[in-house]
mmCIF file of N, CA, C and O in Angstrom:
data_model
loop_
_atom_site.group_PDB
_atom_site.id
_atom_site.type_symbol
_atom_site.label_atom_id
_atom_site.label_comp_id
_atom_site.label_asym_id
_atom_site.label_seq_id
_atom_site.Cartn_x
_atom_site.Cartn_y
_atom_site.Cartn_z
ATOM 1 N N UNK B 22 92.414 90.001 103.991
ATOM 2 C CA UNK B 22 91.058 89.708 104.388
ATOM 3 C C UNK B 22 90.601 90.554 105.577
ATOM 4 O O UNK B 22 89.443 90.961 105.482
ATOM 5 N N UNK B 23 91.356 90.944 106.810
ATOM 6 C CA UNK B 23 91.470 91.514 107.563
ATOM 7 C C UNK B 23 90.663 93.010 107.046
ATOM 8 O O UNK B 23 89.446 93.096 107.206
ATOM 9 N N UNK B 24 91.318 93.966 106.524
ATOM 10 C CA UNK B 24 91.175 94.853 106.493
ATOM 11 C C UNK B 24 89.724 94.778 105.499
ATOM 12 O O UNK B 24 88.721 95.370 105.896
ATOM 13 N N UNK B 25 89.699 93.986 104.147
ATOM 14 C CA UNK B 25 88.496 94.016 103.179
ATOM 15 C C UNK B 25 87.256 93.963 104.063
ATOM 16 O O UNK B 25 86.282 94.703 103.931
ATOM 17 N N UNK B 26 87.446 92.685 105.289
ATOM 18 C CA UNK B 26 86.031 92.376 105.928
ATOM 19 C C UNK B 26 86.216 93.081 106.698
ATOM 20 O O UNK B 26 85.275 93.662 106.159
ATOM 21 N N UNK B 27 86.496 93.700 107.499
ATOM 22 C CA UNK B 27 86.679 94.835 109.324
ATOM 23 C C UNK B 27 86.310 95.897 108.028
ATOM 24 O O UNK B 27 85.543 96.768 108.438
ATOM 25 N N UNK B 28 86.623 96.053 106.675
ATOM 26 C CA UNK B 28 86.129 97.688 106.402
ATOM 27 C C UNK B 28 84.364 97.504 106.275
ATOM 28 O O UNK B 28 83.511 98.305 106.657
ATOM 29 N N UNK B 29 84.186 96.282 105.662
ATOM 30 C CA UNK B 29 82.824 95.972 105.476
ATOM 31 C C UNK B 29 81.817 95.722 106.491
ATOM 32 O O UNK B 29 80.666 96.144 106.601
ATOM 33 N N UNK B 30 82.521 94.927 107.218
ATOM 34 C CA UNK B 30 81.547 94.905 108.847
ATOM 35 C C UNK B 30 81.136 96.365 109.473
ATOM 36 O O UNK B 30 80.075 96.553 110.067
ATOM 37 N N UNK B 31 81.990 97.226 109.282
ATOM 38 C CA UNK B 31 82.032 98.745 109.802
ATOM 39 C C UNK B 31 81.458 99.486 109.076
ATOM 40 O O UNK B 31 81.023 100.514 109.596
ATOM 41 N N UNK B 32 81.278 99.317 107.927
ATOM 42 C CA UNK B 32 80.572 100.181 106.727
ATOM 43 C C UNK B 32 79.030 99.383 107.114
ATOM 44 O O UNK B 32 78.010 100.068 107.026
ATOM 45 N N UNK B 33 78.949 98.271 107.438
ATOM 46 C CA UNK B 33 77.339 97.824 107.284
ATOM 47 C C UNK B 33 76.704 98.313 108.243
ATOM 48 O O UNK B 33 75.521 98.150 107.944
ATOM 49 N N UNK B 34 76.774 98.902 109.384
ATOM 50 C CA UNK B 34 76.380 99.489 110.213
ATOM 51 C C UNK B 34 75.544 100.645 109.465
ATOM 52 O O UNK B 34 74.439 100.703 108.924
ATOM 53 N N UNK B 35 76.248 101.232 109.619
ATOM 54 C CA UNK B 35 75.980 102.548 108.655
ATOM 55 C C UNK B 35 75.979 103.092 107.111
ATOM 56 O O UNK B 35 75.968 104.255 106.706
ATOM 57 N N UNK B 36 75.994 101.990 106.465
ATOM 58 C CA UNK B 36 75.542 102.154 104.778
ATOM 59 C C UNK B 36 74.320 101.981 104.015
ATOM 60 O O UNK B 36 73.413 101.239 104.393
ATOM 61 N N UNK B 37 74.289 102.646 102.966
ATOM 62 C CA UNK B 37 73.071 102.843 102.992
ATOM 63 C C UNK B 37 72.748 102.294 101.555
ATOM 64 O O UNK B 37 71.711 101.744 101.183
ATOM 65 N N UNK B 38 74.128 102.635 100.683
ATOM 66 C CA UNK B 38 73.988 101.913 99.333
ATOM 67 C C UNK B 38 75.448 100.990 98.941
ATOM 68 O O UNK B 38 76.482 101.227 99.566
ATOM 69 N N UNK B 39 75.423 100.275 98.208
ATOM 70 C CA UNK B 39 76.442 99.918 98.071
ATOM 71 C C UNK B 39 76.641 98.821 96.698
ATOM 72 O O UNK B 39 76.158 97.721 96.431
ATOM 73 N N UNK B 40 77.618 99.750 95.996
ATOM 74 C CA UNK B 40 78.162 99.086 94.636
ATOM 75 C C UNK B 40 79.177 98.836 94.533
ATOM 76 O O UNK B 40 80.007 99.323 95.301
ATOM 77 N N UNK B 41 79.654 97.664 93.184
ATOM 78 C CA UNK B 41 80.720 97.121 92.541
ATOM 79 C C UNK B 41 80.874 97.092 91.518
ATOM 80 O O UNK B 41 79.958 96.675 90.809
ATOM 81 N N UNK B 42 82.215 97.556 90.883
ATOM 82 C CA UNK B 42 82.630 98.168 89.887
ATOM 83 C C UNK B 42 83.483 96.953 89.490
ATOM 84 O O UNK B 42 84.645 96.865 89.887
ATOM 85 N N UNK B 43 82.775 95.778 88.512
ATOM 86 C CA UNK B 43 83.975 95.182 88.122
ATOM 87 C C UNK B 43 84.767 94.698 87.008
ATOM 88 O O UNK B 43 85.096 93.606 86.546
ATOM 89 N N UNK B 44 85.032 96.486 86.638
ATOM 90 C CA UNK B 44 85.789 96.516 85.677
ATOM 91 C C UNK B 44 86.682 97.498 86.468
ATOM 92 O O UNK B 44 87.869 97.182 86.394
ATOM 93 N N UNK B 45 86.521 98.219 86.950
ATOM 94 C CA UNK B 45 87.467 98.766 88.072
ATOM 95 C C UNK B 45 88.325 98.524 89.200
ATOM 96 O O UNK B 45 89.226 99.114 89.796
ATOM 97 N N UNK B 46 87.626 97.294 89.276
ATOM 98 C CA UNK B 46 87.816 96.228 90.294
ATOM 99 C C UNK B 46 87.617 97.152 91.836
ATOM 100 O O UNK B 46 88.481 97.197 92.711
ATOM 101 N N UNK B 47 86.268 97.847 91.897
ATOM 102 C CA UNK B 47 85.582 98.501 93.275
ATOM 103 C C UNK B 47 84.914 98.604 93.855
ATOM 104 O O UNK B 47 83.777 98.740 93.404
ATOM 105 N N UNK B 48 85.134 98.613 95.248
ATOM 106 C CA UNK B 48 83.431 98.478 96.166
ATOM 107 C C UNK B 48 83.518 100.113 96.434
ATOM 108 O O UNK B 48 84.482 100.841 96.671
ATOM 109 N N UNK B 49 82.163 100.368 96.304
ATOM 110 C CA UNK B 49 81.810 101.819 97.016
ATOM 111 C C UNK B 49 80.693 101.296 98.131
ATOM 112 O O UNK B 49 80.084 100.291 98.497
ATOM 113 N N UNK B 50 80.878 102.782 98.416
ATOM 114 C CA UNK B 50 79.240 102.321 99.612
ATOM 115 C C UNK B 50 79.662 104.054 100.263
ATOM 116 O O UNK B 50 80.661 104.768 100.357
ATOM 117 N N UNK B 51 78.095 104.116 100.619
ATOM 118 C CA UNK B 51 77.484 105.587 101.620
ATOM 119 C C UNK B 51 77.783 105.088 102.808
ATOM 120 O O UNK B 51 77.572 103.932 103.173
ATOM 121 N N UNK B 52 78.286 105.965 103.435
ATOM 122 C CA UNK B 52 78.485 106.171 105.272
ATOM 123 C C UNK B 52 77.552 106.943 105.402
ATOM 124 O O UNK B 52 78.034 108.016 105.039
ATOM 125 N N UNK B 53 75.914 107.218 105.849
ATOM 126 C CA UNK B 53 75.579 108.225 106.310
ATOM 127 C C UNK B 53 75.862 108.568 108.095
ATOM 128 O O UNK B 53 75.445 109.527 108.745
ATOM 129 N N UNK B 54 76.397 107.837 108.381
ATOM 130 C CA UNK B 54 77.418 108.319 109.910
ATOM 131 C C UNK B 54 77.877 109.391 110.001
ATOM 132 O O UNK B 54 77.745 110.311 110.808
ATOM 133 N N UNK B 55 78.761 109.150 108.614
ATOM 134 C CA UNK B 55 80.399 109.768 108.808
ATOM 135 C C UNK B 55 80.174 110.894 107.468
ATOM 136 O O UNK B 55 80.934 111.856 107.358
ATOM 137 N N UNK B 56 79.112 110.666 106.536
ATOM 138 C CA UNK B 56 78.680 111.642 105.470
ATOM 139 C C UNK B 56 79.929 111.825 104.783
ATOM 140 O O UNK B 56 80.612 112.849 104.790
ATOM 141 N N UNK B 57 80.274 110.268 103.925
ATOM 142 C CA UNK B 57 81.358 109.773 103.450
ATOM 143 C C UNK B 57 80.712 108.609 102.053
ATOM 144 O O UNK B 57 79.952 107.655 102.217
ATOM 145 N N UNK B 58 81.381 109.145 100.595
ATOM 146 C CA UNK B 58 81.238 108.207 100.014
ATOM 147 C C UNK B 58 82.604 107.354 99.578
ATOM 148 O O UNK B 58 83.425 107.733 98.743
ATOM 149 N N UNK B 59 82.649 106.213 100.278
ATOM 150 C CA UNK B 59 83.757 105.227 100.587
ATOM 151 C C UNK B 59 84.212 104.736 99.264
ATOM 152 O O UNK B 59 83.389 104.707 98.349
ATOM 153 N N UNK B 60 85.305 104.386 99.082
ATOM 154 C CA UNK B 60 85.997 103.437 97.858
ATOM 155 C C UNK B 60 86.766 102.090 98.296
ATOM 156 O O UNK B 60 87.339 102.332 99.359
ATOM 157 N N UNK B 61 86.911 101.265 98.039
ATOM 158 C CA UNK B 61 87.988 100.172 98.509
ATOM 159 C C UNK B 61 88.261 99.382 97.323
ATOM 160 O O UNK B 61 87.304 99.137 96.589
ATOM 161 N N UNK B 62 89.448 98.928 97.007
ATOM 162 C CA UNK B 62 89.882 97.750 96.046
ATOM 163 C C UNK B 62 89.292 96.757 96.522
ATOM 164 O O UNK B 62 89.022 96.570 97.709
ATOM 165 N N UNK B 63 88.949 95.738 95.181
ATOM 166 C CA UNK B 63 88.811 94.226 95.877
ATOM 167 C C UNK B 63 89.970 93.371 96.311
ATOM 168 O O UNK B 63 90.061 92.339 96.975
ATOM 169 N N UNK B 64 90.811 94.151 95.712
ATOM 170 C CA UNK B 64 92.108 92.963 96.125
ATOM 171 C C UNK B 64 92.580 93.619 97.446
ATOM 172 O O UNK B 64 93.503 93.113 98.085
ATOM 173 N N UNK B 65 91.931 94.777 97.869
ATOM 174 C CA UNK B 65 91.901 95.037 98.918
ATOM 175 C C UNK B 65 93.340 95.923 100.245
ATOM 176 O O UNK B 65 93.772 95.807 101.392
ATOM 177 N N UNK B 66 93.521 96.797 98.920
ATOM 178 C CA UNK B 66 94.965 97.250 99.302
ATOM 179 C C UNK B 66 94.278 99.148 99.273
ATOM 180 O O UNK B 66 95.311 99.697 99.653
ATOM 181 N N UNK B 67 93.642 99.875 99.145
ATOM 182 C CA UNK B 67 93.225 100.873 98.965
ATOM 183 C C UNK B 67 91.981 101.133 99.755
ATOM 184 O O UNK B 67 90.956 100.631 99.293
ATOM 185 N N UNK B 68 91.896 101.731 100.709
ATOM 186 C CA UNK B 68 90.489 101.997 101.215
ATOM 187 C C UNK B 68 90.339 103.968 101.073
ATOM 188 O O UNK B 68 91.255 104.651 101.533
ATOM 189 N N UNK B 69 89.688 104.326 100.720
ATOM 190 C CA UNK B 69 89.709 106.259 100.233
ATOM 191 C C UNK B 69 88.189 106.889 100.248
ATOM 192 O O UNK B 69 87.199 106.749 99.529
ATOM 193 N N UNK B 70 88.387 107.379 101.006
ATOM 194 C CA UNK B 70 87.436 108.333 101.230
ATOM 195 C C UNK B 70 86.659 109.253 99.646
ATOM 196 O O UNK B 70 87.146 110.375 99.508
ATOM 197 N N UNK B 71 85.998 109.019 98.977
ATOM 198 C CA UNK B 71 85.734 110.189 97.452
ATOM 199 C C UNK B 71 85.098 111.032 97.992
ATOM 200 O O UNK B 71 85.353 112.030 97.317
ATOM 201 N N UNK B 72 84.350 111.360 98.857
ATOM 202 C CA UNK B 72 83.520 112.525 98.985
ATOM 203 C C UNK B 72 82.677 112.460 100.286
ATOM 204 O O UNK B 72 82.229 111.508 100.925
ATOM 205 N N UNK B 73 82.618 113.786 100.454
ATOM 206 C CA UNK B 73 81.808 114.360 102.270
ATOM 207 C C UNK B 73 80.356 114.638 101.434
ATOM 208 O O UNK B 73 80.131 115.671 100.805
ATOM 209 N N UNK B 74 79.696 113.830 101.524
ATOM 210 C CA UNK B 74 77.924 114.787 101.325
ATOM 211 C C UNK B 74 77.508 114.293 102.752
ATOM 212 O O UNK B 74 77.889 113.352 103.448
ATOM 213 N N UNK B 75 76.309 115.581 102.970
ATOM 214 C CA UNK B 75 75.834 115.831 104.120
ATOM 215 C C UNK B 75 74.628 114.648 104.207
ATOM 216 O O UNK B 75 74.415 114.189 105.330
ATOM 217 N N UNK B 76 73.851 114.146 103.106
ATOM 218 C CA UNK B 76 73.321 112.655 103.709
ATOM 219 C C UNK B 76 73.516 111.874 102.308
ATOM 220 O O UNK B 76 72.644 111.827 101.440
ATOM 221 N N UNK B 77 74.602 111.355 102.229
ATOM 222 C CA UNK B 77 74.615 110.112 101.100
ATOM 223 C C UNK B 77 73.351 108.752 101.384
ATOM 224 O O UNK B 77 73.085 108.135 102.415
ATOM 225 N N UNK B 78 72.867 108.670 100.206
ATOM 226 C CA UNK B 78 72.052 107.633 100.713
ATOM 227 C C UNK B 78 72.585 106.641 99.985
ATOM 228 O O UNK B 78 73.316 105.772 100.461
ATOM 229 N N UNK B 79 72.155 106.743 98.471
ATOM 230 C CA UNK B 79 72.576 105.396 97.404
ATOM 231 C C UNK B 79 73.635 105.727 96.732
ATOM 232 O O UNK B 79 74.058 106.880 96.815
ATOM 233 N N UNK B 80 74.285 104.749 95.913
ATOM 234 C CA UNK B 80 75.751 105.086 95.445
ATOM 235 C C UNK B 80 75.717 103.936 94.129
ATOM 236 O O UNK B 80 75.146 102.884 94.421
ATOM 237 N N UNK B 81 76.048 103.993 93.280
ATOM 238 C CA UNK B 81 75.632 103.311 91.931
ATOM 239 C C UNK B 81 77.247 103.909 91.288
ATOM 240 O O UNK B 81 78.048 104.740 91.716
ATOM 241 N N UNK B 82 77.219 102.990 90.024
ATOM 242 C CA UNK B 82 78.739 102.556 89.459
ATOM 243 C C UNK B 82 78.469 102.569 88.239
ATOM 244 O O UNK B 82 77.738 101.646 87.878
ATOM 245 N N UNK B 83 78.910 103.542 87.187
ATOM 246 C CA UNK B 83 78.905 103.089 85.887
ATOM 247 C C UNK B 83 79.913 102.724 85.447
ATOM 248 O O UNK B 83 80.672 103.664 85.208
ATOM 249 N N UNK B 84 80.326 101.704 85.202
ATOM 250 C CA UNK B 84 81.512 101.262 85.060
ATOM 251 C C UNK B 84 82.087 101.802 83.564
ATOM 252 O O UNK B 84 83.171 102.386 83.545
ATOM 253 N N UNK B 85 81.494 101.638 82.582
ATOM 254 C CA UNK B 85 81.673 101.856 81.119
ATOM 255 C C UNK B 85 82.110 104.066 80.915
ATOM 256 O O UNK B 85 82.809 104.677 80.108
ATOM 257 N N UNK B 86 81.183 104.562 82.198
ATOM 258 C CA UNK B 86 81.864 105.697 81.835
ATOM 259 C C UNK B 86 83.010 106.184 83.110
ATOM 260 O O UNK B 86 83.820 107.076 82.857
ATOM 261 N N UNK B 87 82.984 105.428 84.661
ATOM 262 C CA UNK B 87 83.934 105.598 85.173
ATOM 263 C C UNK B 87 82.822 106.585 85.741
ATOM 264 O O UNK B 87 82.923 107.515 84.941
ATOM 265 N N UNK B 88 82.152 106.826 86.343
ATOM 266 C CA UNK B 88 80.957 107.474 86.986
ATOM 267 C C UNK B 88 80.553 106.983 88.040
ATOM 268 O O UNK B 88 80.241 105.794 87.988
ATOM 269 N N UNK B 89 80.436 107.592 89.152
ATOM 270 C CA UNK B 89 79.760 106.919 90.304
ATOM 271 C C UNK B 89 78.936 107.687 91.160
ATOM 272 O O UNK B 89 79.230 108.111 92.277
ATOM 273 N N UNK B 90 77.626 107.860 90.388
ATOM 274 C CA UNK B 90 76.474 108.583 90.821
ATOM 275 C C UNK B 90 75.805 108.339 92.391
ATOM 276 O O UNK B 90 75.716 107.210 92.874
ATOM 277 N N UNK B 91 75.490 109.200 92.888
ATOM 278 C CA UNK B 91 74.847 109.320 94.487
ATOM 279 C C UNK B 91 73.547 110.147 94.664
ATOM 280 O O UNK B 91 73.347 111.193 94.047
ATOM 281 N N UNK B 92 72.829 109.698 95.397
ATOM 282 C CA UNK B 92 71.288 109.883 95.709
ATOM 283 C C UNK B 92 71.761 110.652 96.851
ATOM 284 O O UNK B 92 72.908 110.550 97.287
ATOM 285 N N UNK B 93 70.849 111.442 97.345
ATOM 286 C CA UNK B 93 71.111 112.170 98.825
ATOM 287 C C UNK B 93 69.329 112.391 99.164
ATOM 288 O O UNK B 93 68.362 112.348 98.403
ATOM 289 N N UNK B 94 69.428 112.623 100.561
ATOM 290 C CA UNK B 94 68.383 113.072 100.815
ATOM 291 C C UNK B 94 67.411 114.366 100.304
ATOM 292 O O UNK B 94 66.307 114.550 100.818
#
């Protein structure tokens, strides 16, 4: 719980979109801080960095093709 909520409290600061994948069982979400699109398990054992864009805004989940499309400025 520790780590799931301290990643989420810290991501809400600075996020801008944020989806769940649950057939993947995943939270994403935009850092535009850190110009980071975030990954974490729900069961909450994996937190990973997928990608540096220079302003992530929204972040969306297709679960059925395993796709996880991003908006930028």
């Amino acid at each position: 719980d520790d780590l799931f909520l301290g990643s989420l409290r810290a991501a809400s600061a600075t996020a801008e979109g944020l989806a769940v994948d649950w057939v993947g069982k995943k939270i994403y979400w935009s850092d535009v801080f850190t110009g980071q699109i975030m990954s974490m398990t729900t069961n909450k054992t994996h937190k990973t960095p997928l990608s540096y864009v220079a302003t992530p805004r929204a972040v969306a989940v297709h679960p059925c093709k395993g796709s996880v499309p991003i908006a930028t400025d």
